[in-house]
XYZ file of C-alpha atoms in Angstrom:
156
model
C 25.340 57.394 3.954
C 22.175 57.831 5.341
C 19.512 55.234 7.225
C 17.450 54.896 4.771
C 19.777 54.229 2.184
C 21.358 51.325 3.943
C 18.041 49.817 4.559
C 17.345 50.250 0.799
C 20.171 48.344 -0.347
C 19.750 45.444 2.763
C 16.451 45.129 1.667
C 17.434 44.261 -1.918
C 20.231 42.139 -1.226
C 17.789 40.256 0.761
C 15.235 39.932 -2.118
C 17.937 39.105 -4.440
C 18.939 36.606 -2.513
C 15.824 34.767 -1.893
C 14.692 35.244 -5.374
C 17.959 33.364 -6.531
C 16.963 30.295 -3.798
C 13.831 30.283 -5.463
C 14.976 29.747 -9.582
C 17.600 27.834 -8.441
C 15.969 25.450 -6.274
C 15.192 21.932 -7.494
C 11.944 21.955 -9.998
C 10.314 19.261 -7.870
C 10.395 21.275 -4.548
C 7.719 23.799 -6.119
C 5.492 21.340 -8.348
C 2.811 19.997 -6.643
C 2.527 16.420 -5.281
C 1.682 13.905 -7.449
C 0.014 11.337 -5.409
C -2.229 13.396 -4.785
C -5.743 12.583 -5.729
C -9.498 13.204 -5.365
C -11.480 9.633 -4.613
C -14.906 9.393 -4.798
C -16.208 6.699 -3.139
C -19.857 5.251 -3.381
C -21.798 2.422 -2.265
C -24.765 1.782 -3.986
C -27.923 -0.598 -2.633
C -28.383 -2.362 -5.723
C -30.537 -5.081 -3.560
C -34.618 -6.064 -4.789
C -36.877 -3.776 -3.249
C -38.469 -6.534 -1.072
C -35.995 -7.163 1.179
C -34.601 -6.292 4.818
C -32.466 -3.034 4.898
C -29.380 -2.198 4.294
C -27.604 -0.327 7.124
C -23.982 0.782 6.473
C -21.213 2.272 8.861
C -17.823 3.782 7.305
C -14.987 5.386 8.771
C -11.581 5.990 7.445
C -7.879 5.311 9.417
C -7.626 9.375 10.026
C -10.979 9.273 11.875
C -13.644 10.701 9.421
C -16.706 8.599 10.731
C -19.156 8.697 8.278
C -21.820 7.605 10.674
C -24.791 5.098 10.920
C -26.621 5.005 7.215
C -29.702 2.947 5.832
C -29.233 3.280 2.270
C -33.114 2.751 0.506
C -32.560 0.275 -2.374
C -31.279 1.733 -5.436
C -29.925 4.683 -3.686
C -26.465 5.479 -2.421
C -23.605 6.601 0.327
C -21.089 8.742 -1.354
C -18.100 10.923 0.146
C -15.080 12.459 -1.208
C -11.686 12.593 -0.153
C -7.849 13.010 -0.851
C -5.800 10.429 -1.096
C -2.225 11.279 -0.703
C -0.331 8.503 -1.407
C -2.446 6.267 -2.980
C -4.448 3.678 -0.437
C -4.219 6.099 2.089
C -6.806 6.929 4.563
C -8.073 3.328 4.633
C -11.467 3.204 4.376
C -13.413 0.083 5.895
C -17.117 -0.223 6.033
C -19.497 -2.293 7.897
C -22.306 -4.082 6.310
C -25.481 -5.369 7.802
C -28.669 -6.876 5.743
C -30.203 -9.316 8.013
C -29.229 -11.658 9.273
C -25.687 -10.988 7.042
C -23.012 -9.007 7.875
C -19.482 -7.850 6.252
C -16.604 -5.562 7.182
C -14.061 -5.048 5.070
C -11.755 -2.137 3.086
C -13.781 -0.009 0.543
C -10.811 2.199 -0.236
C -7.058 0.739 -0.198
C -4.294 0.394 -1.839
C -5.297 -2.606 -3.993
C -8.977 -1.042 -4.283
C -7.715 1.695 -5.784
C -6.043 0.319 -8.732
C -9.592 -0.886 -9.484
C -11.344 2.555 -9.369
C -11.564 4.591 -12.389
C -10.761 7.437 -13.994
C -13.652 10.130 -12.799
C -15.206 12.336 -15.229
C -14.858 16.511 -14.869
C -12.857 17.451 -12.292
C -11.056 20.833 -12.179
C -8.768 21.315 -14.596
C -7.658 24.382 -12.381
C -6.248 22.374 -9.790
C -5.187 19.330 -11.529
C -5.671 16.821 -9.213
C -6.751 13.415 -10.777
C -9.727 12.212 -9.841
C -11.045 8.305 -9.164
C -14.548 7.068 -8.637
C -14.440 3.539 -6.573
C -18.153 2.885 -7.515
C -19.420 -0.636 -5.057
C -22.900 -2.368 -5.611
C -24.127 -4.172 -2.906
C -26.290 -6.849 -4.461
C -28.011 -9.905 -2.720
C -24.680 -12.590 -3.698
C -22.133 -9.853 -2.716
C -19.960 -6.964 -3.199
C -19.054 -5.543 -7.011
C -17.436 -2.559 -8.235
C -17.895 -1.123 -11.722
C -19.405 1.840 -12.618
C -22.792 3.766 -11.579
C -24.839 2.174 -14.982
C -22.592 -1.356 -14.485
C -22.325 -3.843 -11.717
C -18.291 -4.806 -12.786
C -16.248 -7.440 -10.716
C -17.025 -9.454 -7.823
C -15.299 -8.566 -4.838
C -16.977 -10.130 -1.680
C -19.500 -12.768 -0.574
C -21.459 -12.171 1.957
């Protein structure tokens, strides 16, 4: 038998083999994960226009530092992440509007059972996506939606 022959028929036993791992491997294995999910988080000044500013500093618990941030009144901070499993990174954000201040979790596990279900998305990639929408407002900390101030969270 010749050389090339032998590689011929090596070469599909080989594929035959791995193609029969692959249909006969457990269905999970090649679906994708479903913990995964988009988050979009935003923090929005909902404070009167006369009063001090309010600076903001987030970072998350895999080190994405979203910096030093004045948000103008009736503006926001946004980002977007994944979350994979839910809760996870941790975001925490500080809070200074003279003379208050506030750290505390913007993005958890028990924050995100209180963010909702985001509009759009790509269907493509079907990753769910969540919106944890906050209003900072001069009694506290709320989330709802971007048109409605929701729960209280915090006190300043």
């Amino acid at each position: 038998m010749s050389t090339c022959k032998v590689v011929l028929k090596i070469s599909l036993s080989v594929s035959f083999f791995f193609l029969f791992c692959f249909l006969s491997c457990p269905s999970y294995a090649i679906e994708t994960d479903a913990t995964l999910k988009r988050v979009f988080l935003l923090i929005n000044n909902s404070l009167t226009t006369e009063t001090p500013e309010l600076w903001v500093h987030c970072q998350s618990s895999k080190g994405h530092d979203i910096g030093n941030r004045t948000i103008p009144v009736k503006d926001e901070l946004s980002t977007i992440f994944l979350a994979d499993p839910p809760g996870e990174p941790v975001y925490t954000c500080q809070f200074r509007w003279d003379p208050k201040k506030l750290d505390f979790n913007v993005y958890d596990k028990y924050i995100d059972t209180h963010c909702i279900t985001a509009e759009g998305g790509v269907e493509e990639e079907k990753i769910p996506t969540i919106s944890c929408y906050w209003h900072v407002v001069s009694d506290g900390f709320y989330m709802g939606t971007k048109d409605r101030i929701g729960e209280k969270f915090h006190d300043w």
